[in-house]
PDB file of C-alpha atoms in Angstrom:
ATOM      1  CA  UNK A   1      -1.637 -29.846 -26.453  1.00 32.00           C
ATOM      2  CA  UNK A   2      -3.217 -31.676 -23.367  1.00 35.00           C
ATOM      3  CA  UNK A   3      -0.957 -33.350 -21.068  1.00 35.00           C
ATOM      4  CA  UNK A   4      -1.127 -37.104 -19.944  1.00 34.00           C
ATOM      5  CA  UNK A   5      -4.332 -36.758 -17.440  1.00 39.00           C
ATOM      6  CA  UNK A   6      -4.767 -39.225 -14.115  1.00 39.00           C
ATOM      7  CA  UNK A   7      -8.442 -40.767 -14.304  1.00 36.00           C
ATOM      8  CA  UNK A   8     -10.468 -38.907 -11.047  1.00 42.00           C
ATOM      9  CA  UNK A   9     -13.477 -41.571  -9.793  1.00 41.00           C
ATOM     10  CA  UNK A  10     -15.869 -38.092  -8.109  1.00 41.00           C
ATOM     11  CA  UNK A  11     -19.230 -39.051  -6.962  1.00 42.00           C
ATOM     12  CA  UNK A  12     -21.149 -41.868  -9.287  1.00 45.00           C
ATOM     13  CA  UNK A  13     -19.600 -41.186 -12.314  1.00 61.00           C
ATOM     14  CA  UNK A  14     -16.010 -40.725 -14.001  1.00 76.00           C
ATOM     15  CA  UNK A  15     -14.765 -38.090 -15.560  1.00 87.00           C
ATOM     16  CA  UNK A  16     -11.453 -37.648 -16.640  1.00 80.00           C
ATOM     17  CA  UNK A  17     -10.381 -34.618 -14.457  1.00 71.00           C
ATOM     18  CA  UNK A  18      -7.150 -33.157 -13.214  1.00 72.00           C
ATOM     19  CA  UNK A  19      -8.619 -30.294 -10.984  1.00 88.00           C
ATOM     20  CA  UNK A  20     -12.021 -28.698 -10.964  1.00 94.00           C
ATOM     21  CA  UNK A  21     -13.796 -25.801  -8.541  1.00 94.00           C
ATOM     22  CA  UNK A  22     -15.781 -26.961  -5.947  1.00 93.00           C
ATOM     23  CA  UNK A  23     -18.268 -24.160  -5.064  1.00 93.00           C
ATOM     24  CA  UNK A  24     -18.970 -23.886  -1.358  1.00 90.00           C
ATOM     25  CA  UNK A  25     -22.985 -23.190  -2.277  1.00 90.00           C
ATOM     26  CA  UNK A  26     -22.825 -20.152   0.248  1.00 90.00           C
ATOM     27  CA  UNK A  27     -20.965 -17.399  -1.136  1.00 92.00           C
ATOM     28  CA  UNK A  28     -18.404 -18.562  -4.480  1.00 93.00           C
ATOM     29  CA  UNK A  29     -18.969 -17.433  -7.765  1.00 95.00           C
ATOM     30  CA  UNK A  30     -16.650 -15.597 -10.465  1.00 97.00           C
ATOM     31  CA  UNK A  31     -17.147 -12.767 -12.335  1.00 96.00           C
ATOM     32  CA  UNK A  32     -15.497 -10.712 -14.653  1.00 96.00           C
ATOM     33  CA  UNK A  33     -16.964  -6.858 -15.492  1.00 94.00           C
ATOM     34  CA  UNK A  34     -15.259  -5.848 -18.460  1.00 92.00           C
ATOM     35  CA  UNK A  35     -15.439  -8.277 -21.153  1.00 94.00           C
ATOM     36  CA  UNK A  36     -14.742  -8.490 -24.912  1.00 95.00           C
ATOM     37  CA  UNK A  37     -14.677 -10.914 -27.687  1.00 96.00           C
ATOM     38  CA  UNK A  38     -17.774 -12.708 -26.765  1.00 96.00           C
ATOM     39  CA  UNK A  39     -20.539 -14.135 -28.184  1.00 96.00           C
ATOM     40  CA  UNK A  40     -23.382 -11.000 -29.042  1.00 95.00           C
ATOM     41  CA  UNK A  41     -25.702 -12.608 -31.511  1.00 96.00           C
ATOM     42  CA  UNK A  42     -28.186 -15.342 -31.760  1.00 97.00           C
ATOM     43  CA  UNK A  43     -25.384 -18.014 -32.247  1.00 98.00           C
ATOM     44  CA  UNK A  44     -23.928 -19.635 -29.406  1.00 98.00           C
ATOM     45  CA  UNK A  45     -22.736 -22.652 -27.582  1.00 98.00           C
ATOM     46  CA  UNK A  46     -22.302 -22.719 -24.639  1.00 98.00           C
ATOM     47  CA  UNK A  47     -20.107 -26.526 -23.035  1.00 98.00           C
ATOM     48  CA  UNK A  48     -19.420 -27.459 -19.671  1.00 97.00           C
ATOM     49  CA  UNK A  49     -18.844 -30.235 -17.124  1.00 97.00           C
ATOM     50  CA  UNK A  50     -20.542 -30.100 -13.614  1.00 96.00           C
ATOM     51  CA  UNK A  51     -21.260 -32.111 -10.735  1.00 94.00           C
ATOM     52  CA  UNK A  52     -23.848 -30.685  -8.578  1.00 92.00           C
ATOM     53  CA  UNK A  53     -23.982 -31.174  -4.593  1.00 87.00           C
ATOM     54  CA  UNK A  54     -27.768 -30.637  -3.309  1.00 64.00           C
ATOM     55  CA  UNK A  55     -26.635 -30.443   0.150  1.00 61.00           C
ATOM     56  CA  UNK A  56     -24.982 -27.145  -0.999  1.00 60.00           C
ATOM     57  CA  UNK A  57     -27.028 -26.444  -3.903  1.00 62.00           C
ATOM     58  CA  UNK A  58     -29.505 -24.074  -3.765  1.00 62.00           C
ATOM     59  CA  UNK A  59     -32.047 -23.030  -6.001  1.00 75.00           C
ATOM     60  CA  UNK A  60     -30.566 -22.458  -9.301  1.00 87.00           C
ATOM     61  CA  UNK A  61     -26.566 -22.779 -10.579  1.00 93.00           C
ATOM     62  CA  UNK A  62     -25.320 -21.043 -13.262  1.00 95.00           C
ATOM     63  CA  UNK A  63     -23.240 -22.701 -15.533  1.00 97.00           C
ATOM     64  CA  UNK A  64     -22.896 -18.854 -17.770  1.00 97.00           C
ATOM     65  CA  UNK A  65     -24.667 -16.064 -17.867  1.00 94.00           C
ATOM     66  CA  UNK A  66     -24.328 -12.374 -18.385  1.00 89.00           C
ATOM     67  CA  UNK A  67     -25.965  -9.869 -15.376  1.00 87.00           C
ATOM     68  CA  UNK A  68     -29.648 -10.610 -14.840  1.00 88.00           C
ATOM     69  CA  UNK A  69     -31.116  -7.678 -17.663  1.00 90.00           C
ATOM     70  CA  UNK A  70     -33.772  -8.089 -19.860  1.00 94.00           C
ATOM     71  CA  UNK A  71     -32.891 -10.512 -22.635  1.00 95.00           C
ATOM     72  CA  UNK A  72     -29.840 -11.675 -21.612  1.00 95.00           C
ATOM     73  CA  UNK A  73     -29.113 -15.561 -21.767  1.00 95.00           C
ATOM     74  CA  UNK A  74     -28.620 -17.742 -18.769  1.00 95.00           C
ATOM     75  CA  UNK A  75     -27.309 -21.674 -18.485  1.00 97.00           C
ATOM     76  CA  UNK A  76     -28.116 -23.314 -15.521  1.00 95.00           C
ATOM     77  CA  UNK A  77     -29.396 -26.003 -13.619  1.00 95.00           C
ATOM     78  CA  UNK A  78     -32.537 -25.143 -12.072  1.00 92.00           C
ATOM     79  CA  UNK A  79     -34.274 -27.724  -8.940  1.00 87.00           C
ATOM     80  CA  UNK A  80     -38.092 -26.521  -9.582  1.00 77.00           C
ATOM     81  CA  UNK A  81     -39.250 -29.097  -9.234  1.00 81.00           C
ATOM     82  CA  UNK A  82     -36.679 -31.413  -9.707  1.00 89.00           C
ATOM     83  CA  UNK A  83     -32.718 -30.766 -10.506  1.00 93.00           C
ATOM     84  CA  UNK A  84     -32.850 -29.673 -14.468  1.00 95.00           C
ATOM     85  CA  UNK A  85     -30.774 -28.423 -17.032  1.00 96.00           C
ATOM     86  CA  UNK A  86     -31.826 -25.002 -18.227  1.00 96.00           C
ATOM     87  CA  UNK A  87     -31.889 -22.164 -21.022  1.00 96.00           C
ATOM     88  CA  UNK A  88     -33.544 -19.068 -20.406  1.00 94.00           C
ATOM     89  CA  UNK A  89     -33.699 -15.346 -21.760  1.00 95.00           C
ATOM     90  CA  UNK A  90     -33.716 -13.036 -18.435  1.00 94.00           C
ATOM     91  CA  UNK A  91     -36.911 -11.533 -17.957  1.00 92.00           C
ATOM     92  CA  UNK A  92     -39.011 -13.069 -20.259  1.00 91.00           C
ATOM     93  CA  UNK A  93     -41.648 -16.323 -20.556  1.00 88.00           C
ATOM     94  CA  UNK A  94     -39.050 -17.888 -22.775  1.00 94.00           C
ATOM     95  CA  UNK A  95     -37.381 -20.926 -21.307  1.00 94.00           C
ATOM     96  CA  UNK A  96     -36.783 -24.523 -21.630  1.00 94.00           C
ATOM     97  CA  UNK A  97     -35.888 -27.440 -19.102  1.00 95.00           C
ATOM     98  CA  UNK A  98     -34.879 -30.845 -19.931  1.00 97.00           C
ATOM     99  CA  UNK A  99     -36.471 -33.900 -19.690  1.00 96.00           C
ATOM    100  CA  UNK A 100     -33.814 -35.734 -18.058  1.00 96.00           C
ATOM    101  CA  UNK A 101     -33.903 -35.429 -14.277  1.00 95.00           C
ATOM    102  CA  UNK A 102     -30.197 -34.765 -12.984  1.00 95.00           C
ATOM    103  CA  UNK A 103     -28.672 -36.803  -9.910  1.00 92.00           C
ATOM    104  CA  UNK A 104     -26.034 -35.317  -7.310  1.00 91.00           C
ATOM    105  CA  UNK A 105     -22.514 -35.760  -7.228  1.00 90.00           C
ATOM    106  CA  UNK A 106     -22.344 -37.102 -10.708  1.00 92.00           C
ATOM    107  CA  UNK A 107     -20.557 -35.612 -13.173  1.00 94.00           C
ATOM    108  CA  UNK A 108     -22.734 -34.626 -16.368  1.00 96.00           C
ATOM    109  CA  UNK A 109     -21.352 -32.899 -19.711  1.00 97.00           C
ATOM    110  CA  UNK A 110     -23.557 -30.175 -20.070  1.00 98.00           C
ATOM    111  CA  UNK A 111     -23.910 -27.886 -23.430  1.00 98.00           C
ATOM    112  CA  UNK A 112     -26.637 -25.505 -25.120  1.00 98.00           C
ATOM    113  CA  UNK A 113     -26.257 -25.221 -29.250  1.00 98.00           C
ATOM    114  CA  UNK A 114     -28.503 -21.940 -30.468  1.00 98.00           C
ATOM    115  CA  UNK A 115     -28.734 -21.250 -34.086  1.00 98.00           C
ATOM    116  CA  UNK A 116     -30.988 -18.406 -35.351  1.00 98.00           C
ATOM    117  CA  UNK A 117     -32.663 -18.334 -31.906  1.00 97.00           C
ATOM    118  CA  UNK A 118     -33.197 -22.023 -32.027  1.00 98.00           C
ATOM    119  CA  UNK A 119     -31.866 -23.586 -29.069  1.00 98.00           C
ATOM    120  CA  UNK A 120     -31.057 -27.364 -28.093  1.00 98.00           C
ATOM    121  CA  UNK A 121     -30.121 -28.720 -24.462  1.00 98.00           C
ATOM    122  CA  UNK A 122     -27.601 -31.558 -24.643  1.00 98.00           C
ATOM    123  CA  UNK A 123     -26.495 -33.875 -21.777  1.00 98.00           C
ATOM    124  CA  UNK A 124     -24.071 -35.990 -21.938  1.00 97.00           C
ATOM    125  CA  UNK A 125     -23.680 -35.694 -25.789  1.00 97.00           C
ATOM    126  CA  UNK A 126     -27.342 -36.598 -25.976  1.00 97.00           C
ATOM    127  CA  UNK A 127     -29.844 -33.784 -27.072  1.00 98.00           C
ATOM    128  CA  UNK A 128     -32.823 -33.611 -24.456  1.00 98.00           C
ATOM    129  CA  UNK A 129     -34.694 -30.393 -24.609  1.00 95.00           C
ATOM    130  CA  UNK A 130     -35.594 -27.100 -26.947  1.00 97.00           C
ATOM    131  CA  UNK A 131     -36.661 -23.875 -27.418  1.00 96.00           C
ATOM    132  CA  UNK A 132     -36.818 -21.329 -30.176  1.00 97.00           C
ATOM    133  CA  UNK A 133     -36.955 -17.909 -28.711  1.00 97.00           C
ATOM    134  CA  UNK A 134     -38.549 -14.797 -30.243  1.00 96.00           C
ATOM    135  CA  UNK A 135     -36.338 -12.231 -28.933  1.00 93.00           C
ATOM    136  CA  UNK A 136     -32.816 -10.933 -29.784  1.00 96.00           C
ATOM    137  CA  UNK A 137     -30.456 -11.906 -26.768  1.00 95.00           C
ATOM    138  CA  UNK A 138     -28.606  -9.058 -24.920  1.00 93.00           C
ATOM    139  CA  UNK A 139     -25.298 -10.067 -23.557  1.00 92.00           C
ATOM    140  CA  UNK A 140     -24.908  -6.873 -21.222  1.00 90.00           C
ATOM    141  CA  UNK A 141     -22.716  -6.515 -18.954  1.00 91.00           C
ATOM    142  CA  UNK A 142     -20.512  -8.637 -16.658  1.00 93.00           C
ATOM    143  CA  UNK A 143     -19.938 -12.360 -16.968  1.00 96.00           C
ATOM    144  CA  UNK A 144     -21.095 -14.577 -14.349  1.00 96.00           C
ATOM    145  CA  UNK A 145     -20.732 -18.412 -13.088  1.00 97.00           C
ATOM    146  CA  UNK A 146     -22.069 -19.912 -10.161  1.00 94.00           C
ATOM    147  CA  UNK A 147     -24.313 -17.482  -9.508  1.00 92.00           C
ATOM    148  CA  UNK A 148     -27.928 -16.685 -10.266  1.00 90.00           C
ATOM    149  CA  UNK A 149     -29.834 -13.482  -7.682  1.00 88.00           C
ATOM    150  CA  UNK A 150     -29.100 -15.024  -4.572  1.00 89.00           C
ATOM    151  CA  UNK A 151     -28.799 -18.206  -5.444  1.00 89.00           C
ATOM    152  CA  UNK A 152     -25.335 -19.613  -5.164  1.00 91.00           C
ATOM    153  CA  UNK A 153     -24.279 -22.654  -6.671  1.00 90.00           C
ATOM    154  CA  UNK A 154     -22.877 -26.094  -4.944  1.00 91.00           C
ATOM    155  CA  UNK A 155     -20.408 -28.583  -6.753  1.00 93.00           C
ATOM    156  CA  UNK A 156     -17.695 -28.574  -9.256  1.00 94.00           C
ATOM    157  CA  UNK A 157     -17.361 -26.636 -12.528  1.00 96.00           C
ATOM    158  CA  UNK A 158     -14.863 -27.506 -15.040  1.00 96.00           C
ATOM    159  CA  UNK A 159     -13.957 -27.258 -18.870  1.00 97.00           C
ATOM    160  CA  UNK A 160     -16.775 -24.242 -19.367  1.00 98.00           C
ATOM    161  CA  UNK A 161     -16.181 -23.283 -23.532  1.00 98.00           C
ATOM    162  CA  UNK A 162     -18.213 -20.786 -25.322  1.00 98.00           C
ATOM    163  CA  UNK A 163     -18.563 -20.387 -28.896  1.00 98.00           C
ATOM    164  CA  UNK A 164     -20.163 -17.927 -31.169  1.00 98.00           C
ATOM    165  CA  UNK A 165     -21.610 -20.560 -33.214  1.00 98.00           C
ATOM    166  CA  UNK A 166     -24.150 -23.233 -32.669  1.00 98.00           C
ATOM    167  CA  UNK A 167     -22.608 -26.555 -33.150  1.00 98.00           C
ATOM    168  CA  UNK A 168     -24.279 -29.564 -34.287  1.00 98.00           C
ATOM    169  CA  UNK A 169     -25.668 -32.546 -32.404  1.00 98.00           C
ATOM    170  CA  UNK A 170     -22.129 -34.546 -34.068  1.00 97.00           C
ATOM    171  CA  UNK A 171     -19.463 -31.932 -32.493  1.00 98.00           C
ATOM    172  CA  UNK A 172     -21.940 -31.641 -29.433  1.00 98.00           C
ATOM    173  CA  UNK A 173     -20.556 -35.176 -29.206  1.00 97.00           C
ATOM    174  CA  UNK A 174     -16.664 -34.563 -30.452  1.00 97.00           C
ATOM    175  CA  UNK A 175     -16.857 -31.846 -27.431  1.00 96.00           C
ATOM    176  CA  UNK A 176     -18.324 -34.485 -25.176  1.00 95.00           C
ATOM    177  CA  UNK A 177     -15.197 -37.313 -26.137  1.00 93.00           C
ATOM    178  CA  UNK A 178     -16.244 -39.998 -24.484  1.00 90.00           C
ATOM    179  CA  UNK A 179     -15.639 -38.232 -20.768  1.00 91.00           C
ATOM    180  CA  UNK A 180     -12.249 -36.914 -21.907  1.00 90.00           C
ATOM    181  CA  UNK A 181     -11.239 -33.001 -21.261  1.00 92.00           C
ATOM    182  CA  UNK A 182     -11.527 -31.402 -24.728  1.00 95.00           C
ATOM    183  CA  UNK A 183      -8.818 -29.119 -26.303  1.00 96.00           C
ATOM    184  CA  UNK A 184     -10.783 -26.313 -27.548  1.00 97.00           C
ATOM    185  CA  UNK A 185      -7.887 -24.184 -28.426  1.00 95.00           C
ATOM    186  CA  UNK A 186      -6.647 -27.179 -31.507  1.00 95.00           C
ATOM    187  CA  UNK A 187      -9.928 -28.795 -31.825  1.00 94.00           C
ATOM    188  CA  UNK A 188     -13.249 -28.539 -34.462  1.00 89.00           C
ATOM    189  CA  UNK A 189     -14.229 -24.553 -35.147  1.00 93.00           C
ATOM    190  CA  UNK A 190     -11.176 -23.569 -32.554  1.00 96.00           C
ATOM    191  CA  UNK A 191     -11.840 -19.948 -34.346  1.00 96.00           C
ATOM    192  CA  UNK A 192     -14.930 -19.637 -32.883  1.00 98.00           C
ATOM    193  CA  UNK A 193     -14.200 -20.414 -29.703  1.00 98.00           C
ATOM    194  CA  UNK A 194     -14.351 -17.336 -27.694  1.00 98.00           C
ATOM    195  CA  UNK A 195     -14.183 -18.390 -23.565  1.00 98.00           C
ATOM    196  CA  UNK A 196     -12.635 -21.357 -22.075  1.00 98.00           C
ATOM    197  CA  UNK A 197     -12.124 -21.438 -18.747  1.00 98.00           C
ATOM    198  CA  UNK A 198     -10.335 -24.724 -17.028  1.00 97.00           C
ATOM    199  CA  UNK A 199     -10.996 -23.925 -13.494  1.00 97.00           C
ATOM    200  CA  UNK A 200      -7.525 -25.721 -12.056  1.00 95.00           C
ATOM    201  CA  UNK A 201      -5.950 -26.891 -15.218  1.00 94.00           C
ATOM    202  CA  UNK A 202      -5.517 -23.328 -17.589  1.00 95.00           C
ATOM    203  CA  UNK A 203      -2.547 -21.047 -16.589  1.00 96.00           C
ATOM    204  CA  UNK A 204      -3.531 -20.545 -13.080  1.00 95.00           C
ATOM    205  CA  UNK A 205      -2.877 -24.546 -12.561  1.00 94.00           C
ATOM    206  CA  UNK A 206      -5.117 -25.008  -9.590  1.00 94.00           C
ATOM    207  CA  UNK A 207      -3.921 -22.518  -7.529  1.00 94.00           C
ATOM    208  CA  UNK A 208      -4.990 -19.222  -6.988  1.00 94.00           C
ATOM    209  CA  UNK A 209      -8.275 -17.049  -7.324  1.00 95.00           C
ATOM    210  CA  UNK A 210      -8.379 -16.318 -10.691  1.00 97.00           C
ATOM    211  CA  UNK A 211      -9.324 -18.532 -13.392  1.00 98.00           C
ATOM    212  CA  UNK A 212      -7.799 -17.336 -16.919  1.00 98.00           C
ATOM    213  CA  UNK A 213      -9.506 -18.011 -19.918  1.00 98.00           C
ATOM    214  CA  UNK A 214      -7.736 -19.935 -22.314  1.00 98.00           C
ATOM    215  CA  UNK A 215      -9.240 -19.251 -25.268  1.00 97.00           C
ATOM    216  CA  UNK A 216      -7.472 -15.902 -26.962  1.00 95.00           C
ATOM    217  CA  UNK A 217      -9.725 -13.123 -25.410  1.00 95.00           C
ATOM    218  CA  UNK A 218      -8.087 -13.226 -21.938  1.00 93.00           C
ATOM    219  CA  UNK A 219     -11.398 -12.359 -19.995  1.00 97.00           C
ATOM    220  CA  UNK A 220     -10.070 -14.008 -16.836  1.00 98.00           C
ATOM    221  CA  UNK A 221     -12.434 -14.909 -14.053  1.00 98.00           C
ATOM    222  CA  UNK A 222     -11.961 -13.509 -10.632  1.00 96.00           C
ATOM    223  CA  UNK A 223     -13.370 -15.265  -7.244  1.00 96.00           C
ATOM    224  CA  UNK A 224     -16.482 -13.657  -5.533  1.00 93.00           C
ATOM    225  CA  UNK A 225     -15.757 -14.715  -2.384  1.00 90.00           C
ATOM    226  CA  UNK A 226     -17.577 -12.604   0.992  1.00 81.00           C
ATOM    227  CA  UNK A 227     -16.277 -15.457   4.042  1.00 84.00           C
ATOM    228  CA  UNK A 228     -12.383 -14.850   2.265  1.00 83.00           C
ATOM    229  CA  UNK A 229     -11.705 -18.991   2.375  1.00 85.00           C
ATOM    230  CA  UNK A 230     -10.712 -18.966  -1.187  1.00 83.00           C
ATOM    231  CA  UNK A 231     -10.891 -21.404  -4.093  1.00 86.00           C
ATOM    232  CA  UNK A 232     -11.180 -25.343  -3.563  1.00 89.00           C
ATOM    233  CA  UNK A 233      -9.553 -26.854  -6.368  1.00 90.00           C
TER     234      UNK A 233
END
């Protein structure tokens, strides 16, 4: 079970958060190359909480994504032409932004539901944006956050859960809770969850450069890090 938490005031908004990463928008990101358990099919949901910095934030920052091959799914937030949630299959004209216009330094919930291909953008519990793509996605290859090309990402990342089902708009909002961390491991569907990485509060409890996932498929994340300065939990 969670633990008692200590409310964290970052930025303009509160969310209640123990630890999160802060990436340095230069040269963090996290990868892991040899991955199993995950989603592979047209069903999948993808929940996180970030807070954005624009003054390290470049182009685009991925919130998930496999390597950048044809097909494969990316979750980001992309600035062109303003700061926007994002869903798009790698490669192709298939994409979709949403409408809501994101600020800095304020924490959002962030998810993506897909069902049959179908996909729905969600912020805040709220469902703002869609897409039904035509193509099968890939997954190939290594998992990647914070990172999209040569774009590298600037802000915190925590609570990212994947699933291998595409939730509804009403457990969008039970993963959401009201700006509460989530226990994915005893919560709704908790046997499809198949990633959930903490980033400060799983096993490596904010220390460290790996992040371990906490769901049951132990694809831990390690740190991407060229300038060696480490994490900044």
């Amino acid at each position: 079970m969670l633990g008692a938490r200590k409310i964290a005031v970052m930025g303009g908004d509160a969310f209640r958060d123990e630890n999160s990463v802060l990436f340095d928008g230069t040269d963090d990101y996290f990868t892991k190359a040899s991955v199993s358990g995950l989603p592979s099919g047209n069903d999948i949901t993808i929940s996180s909480w970030v807070k954005f910095n624009s003054t390290k934030f470049r182009s685009h920052f991925r919130i998930w994504g496999r390597d950048e091959a044809d097909n494969n799914l990316i979750f980001r937030i992309t600035d062109s032409p303003s700061p926007k949630l994002s869903i798009l299959s790698y490669n192709s004209s298939e994409s979709a932004n949403s409408s809501l216009t994101l600020v800095q330094d304020q924490w959002y919930h962030l998810a993506v539901s897909i069902t049959s291909k179908a996909a729905i953008l969600y912020i805040d519990g709220v469902a703002d944006g869609t897409q039904t793509f035509t193509t099968n996605f890939a997954h190939e290859n290594e998992v990647t956050i914070g990172k999209y090309g040569t774009d590298y990402g600037g802000g915190h990342i925590s609570e990212v859960a994947v699933y291998d089902i595409g939730l509804s708009a009403s457990q969008i909002k039970t993963l959401y809770n009201g700006r509460e961390p989530y226990n994915h491991r005893e919560g709704i569907l908790s046997s499809n969850l198949k990633g959930w990485y903490r980033f400060g509060d799983g096993t490596e409890g904010g220390s460290g450069n790996t992040i371990y996932d906490m769901s049951t498929n132990s694809n831990d994340l390690t740190l991407n890090d060229s300038d060696g300065s480490g994490i900044a939990y």
